[in-house]
């Protein structure tokens, strides 16, 4: 595991501290196959996106977001998504299949490997982490692919592989309550919950899984999640949809809904896509909404748009696979340069 994930080696013959006979056996009986990168794009702001082939016509996307104090990789868990949130282009695309453990952890492998060779990163010593944080916020609902996602996250946390602390791995869920209860026992990473609405009538529409796990149940599940890690908090994600969920009244309802859960808020300006039927909230409305939450003492971040020029933003990681022509590519790196 150390050879593969620390050093990016995918050839058993190079694993010099493993007995030769074992190396030969491994060579015959197993294989290490890195994922196929179809395209790597780099945004003006340093954000990178990899389009990774899965099977046939399907692809998934992985995004690296560099910031001053961290480097965050956004990883996909499924090809498409079955949960049909109305403002999400992955949801609109429908569900294709779950990713395997190898395909999930392979995204970290590919990103690490290719960043190590990239300008600005290639001089860094191997001990220095380029990817310091992972967020399971790409395509798919991670808790709907529970076993594979948990195994992949355990590899992320394993010192023989990536050795990330559990607070630096964040799983975002639309609120699959049963699976949240299992996760707190199996792999209690940082939790982000896609709330997006402060009452059931609206959430039933925006996040239809709410009909199965309504807001009250979801909030109690969040409280249970934090019982074992009292210094932790839940991050509530809230997409800002113009005139739909962004009024002063909605902000006050939201404060009431989350009152028992230690939490932060991440307001996400809606990323439009064709025929979505929604528009992004006006900046002034986002500011008012944010200020109401902040005045109540909460930490609130408004997500900055990163990688706009390469469609690397939240909720855009889908449906463009067959439609590359519309992209404004600032810089395309040929696949051979990445392999
Ligand atoms: N399925 C998981 C994780 C993937 S989506 C979940 O729903 O939590 C990561 C975040 O982006 C979620 O909060 C999701 O609701 C949000 N999102 C999806 N589509 C979006 C869009 N078009 N604009 C802004 N945020 C969006
Ligand atoms: Fe699936 Fe998350 Fe998109 Fe909802 S927001 S459709 S759960 S990927």
PDB file of C-alpha atoms and ligand atoms in Angstrom, residues 81 83-85 87-88 90-91 138-141 174, ligand 2:
ATOM      1  CA  UNK A  81     -27.050   9.914  -8.859  1.00  0.00           C
ATOM      2  CA  UNK A  83     -31.684  11.039  -5.741  1.00  0.00           C
ATOM      3  CA  UNK A  84     -32.952  13.599  -8.237  1.00  0.00           C
ATOM      4  CA  UNK A  85     -32.420  16.835  -6.351  1.00  0.00           C
ATOM      5  CA  UNK A  87     -31.205  21.909  -8.737  1.00  0.00           C
ATOM      6  CA  UNK A  88     -28.388  19.377  -9.372  1.00  0.00           C
ATOM      7  CA  UNK A  90     -25.800  15.113 -11.598  1.00  0.00           C
ATOM      8  CA  UNK A  91     -29.280  14.288 -10.304  1.00  0.00           C
ATOM      9  CA  UNK A 138     -18.258  15.252  -6.484  1.00  0.00           C
ATOM     10  CA  UNK A 139     -20.770  13.274  -8.487  1.00  0.00           C
ATOM     11  CA  UNK A 140     -23.089  10.944  -6.616  1.00  0.00           C
ATOM     12  CA  UNK A 141     -24.449  10.374  -3.125  1.00  0.00           C
ATOM     13  CA  UNK A 174     -28.263  14.652   1.155  1.00  0.00           C
TER      14      UNK A 174
HETATM   15 FE1  LIG B   2     -27.393  13.358  -5.801  1.00  0.00          FE
HETATM   16 FE2  LIG B   2     -26.228  15.148  -4.174  1.00  0.00          FE
HETATM   17 FE3  LIG B   2     -27.025  15.857  -6.654  1.00  0.00          FE
HETATM   18 FE4  LIG B   2     -28.836  15.339  -4.776  1.00  0.00          FE
HETATM   19  S1  LIG B   2     -27.321  17.011  -4.777  1.00  0.00           S
HETATM   20  S2  LIG B   2     -28.896  14.600  -6.903  1.00  0.00           S
HETATM   21  S3  LIG B   2     -27.851  13.691  -3.660  1.00  0.00           S
HETATM   22  S4  LIG B   2     -25.419  14.390  -6.147  1.00  0.00           S
END
